[in-house]
PDB file of C-alpha atoms in Angstrom:
ATOM      1  CA  UNK A   1      -7.948   4.368 -30.398  1.00 54.00           C
ATOM      2  CA  UNK A   2     -11.062   6.011 -31.835  1.00 57.00           C
ATOM      3  CA  UNK A   3     -14.526   4.519 -31.678  1.00 53.00           C
ATOM      4  CA  UNK A   4     -18.017   5.120 -32.988  1.00 48.00           C
ATOM      5  CA  UNK A   5     -20.680   2.626 -31.926  1.00 48.00           C
ATOM      6  CA  UNK A   6     -23.398   0.804 -33.863  1.00 42.00           C
ATOM      7  CA  UNK A   7     -26.084  -1.319 -32.201  1.00 42.00           C
ATOM      8  CA  UNK A   8     -28.020  -4.000 -34.057  1.00 44.00           C
ATOM      9  CA  UNK A   9     -30.154  -5.280 -31.193  1.00 42.00           C
ATOM     10  CA  UNK A  10     -33.934  -5.639 -31.380  1.00 45.00           C
ATOM     11  CA  UNK A  11     -36.209  -3.148 -29.607  1.00 48.00           C
ATOM     12  CA  UNK A  12     -36.873  -5.237 -26.479  1.00 45.00           C
ATOM     13  CA  UNK A  13     -33.120  -5.677 -25.932  1.00 50.00           C
ATOM     14  CA  UNK A  14     -32.419  -1.938 -26.028  1.00 53.00           C
ATOM     15  CA  UNK A  15     -29.695  -1.043 -23.487  1.00 53.00           C
ATOM     16  CA  UNK A  16     -30.536   1.258 -20.586  1.00 58.00           C
ATOM     17  CA  UNK A  17     -27.602   3.567 -21.271  1.00 64.00           C
ATOM     18  CA  UNK A  18     -26.295   4.864 -24.570  1.00 68.00           C
ATOM     19  CA  UNK A  19     -22.579   5.050 -25.406  1.00 73.00           C
ATOM     20  CA  UNK A  20     -23.149   8.589 -26.697  1.00 77.00           C
ATOM     21  CA  UNK A  21     -25.136   9.727 -23.645  1.00 76.00           C
ATOM     22  CA  UNK A  22     -22.013  11.099 -21.937  1.00 77.00           C
ATOM     23  CA  UNK A  23     -21.072  13.353 -24.866  1.00 78.00           C
ATOM     24  CA  UNK A  24     -22.452  16.873 -25.339  1.00 77.00           C
ATOM     25  CA  UNK A  25     -24.798  17.586 -27.181  1.00 80.00           C
ATOM     26  CA  UNK A  26     -26.096  14.004 -27.104  1.00 81.00           C
ATOM     27  CA  UNK A  27     -26.542  14.077 -23.332  1.00 83.00           C
ATOM     28  CA  UNK A  28     -29.380  16.581 -23.866  1.00 87.00           C
ATOM     29  CA  UNK A  29     -31.359  14.286 -26.210  1.00 86.00           C
ATOM     30  CA  UNK A  30     -34.093  11.970 -24.850  1.00 87.00           C
ATOM     31  CA  UNK A  31     -32.957   8.337 -24.729  1.00 83.00           C
ATOM     32  CA  UNK A  32     -35.412   7.047 -27.360  1.00 84.00           C
ATOM     33  CA  UNK A  33     -34.276   9.689 -29.862  1.00 86.00           C
ATOM     34  CA  UNK A  34     -30.642   8.958 -29.039  1.00 85.00           C
ATOM     35  CA  UNK A  35     -31.288   5.261 -29.621  1.00 83.00           C
ATOM     36  CA  UNK A  36     -32.450   6.096 -33.170  1.00 84.00           C
ATOM     37  CA  UNK A  37     -29.197   7.993 -33.793  1.00 82.00           C
ATOM     38  CA  UNK A  38     -27.094   5.118 -32.498  1.00 82.00           C
ATOM     39  CA  UNK A  39     -28.690   2.686 -34.931  1.00 81.00           C
ATOM     40  CA  UNK A  40     -26.661   4.470 -37.631  1.00 81.00           C
ATOM     41  CA  UNK A  41     -23.284   4.444 -35.910  1.00 84.00           C
ATOM     42  CA  UNK A  42     -20.353   2.072 -36.379  1.00 85.00           C
ATOM     43  CA  UNK A  43     -17.557   1.202 -33.934  1.00 87.00           C
ATOM     44  CA  UNK A  44     -14.007   1.065 -35.302  1.00 91.00           C
ATOM     45  CA  UNK A  45     -10.712   0.463 -33.538  1.00 93.00           C
ATOM     46  CA  UNK A  46      -7.478   1.990 -34.835  1.00 95.00           C
ATOM     47  CA  UNK A  47      -3.901   1.006 -34.027  1.00 95.00           C
ATOM     48  CA  UNK A  48      -1.479   3.594 -32.635  1.00 96.00           C
ATOM     49  CA  UNK A  49      -0.289   5.957 -35.400  1.00 95.00           C
ATOM     50  CA  UNK A  50      -2.964   4.686 -37.809  1.00 96.00           C
ATOM     51  CA  UNK A  51      -4.673   7.363 -39.891  1.00 96.00           C
ATOM     52  CA  UNK A  52      -8.421   7.739 -39.346  1.00 95.00           C
ATOM     53  CA  UNK A  53      -8.827  10.182 -42.235  1.00 94.00           C
ATOM     54  CA  UNK A  54      -6.584  12.417 -44.345  1.00 95.00           C
ATOM     55  CA  UNK A  55      -6.798  16.140 -45.079  1.00 93.00           C
ATOM     56  CA  UNK A  56      -8.258  15.699 -48.557  1.00 92.00           C
ATOM     57  CA  UNK A  57     -10.823  13.013 -47.592  1.00 92.00           C
ATOM     58  CA  UNK A  58     -14.475  13.873 -48.092  1.00 89.00           C
ATOM     59  CA  UNK A  59     -16.126  14.556 -44.694  1.00 88.00           C
ATOM     60  CA  UNK A  60     -18.924  11.975 -44.474  1.00 83.00           C
ATOM     61  CA  UNK A  61     -18.735  11.223 -40.742  1.00 84.00           C
ATOM     62  CA  UNK A  62     -18.621  12.779 -37.308  1.00 85.00           C
ATOM     63  CA  UNK A  63     -16.214  10.883 -35.049  1.00 90.00           C
ATOM     64  CA  UNK A  64     -16.276  10.272 -31.283  1.00 88.00           C
ATOM     65  CA  UNK A  65     -13.400   8.978 -29.174  1.00 91.00           C
ATOM     66  CA  UNK A  66     -14.518   6.101 -26.974  1.00 88.00           C
ATOM     67  CA  UNK A  67     -11.068   5.416 -25.504  1.00 91.00           C
ATOM     68  CA  UNK A  68      -7.545   6.573 -26.201  1.00 94.00           C
ATOM     69  CA  UNK A  69      -6.514   9.816 -27.910  1.00 96.00           C
ATOM     70  CA  UNK A  70      -6.679  11.203 -31.435  1.00 97.00           C
ATOM     71  CA  UNK A  71      -4.396  13.862 -32.906  1.00 97.00           C
ATOM     72  CA  UNK A  72      -5.810  16.355 -35.416  1.00 97.00           C
ATOM     73  CA  UNK A  73      -3.082  17.967 -37.506  1.00 97.00           C
ATOM     74  CA  UNK A  74      -2.198  19.223 -40.956  1.00 94.00           C
ATOM     75  CA  UNK A  75       0.879  19.283 -43.141  1.00 94.00           C
ATOM     76  CA  UNK A  76       2.481  22.683 -43.741  1.00 92.00           C
ATOM     77  CA  UNK A  77       3.766  23.728 -47.146  1.00 92.00           C
ATOM     78  CA  UNK A  78       7.268  22.533 -46.192  1.00 94.00           C
ATOM     79  CA  UNK A  79       5.925  19.067 -45.277  1.00 91.00           C
ATOM     80  CA  UNK A  80       6.036  19.367 -41.495  1.00 95.00           C
ATOM     81  CA  UNK A  81       3.122  18.125 -39.425  1.00 94.00           C
ATOM     82  CA  UNK A  82       1.470  20.759 -37.222  1.00 96.00           C
ATOM     83  CA  UNK A  83      -0.787  19.537 -34.422  1.00 97.00           C
ATOM     84  CA  UNK A  84      -4.065  21.457 -34.221  1.00 96.00           C
ATOM     85  CA  UNK A  85      -5.799  19.576 -31.377  1.00 96.00           C
ATOM     86  CA  UNK A  86      -5.827  16.398 -29.312  1.00 97.00           C
ATOM     87  CA  UNK A  87      -9.107  14.648 -28.518  1.00 95.00           C
ATOM     88  CA  UNK A  88      -9.540  12.228 -25.623  1.00 94.00           C
ATOM     89  CA  UNK A  89     -12.388  10.025 -24.409  1.00 90.00           C
ATOM     90  CA  UNK A  90     -15.814  11.467 -25.245  1.00 86.00           C
ATOM     91  CA  UNK A  91     -14.168  13.936 -27.643  1.00 89.00           C
ATOM     92  CA  UNK A  92     -15.922  14.738 -30.918  1.00 88.00           C
ATOM     93  CA  UNK A  93     -14.163  15.675 -34.155  1.00 90.00           C
ATOM     94  CA  UNK A  94     -14.792  15.991 -37.890  1.00 88.00           C
ATOM     95  CA  UNK A  95     -18.032  17.926 -37.477  1.00 83.00           C
ATOM     96  CA  UNK A  96     -16.564  21.289 -38.528  1.00 77.00           C
ATOM     97  CA  UNK A  97     -15.904  19.933 -42.028  1.00 72.00           C
ATOM     98  CA  UNK A  98     -19.530  19.128 -42.869  1.00 73.00           C
ATOM     99  CA  UNK A  99     -20.606  21.072 -45.926  1.00 77.00           C
ATOM    100  CA  UNK A 100     -16.984  21.337 -47.054  1.00 79.00           C
ATOM    101  CA  UNK A 101     -15.305  19.307 -49.797  1.00 86.00           C
ATOM    102  CA  UNK A 102     -12.560  17.969 -47.492  1.00 89.00           C
ATOM    103  CA  UNK A 103     -11.673  17.683 -43.803  1.00 90.00           C
ATOM    104  CA  UNK A 104      -8.733  20.104 -44.018  1.00 90.00           C
ATOM    105  CA  UNK A 105      -6.841  18.222 -41.291  1.00 94.00           C
ATOM    106  CA  UNK A 106      -5.822  14.626 -40.772  1.00 96.00           C
ATOM    107  CA  UNK A 107      -6.725  12.496 -37.773  1.00 96.00           C
ATOM    108  CA  UNK A 108      -4.391   9.884 -36.303  1.00 97.00           C
ATOM    109  CA  UNK A 109      -4.889   7.476 -33.414  1.00 96.00           C
ATOM    110  CA  UNK A 110      -2.294   8.325 -30.773  1.00 95.00           C
ATOM    111  CA  UNK A 111      -2.994   5.752 -28.036  1.00 85.00           C
TER     112      UNK A 111
END
């Protein structure tokens, strides 16, 4: 399961702890600045073996694992899947593709 969080609460209901505050480099950002970042995030839940993005998708997002595990892999020329990395809770992925025309790997929810 992979999750990115979006808050739509009003200022006086701002939580005391951010869901991104445990993830580097966000744990180095002051809370008020982090709160501004979180206003633009969205939480999504994926079923086991569901694709999060494909190799040729345009990289528009950075992803964070809230719970579960995500497999990053690519398909070789002969069609076999080759695992590149596994990301667990508080893991970040997709950031390396920014500025590129595609992710270059696919991401799949593993648990």
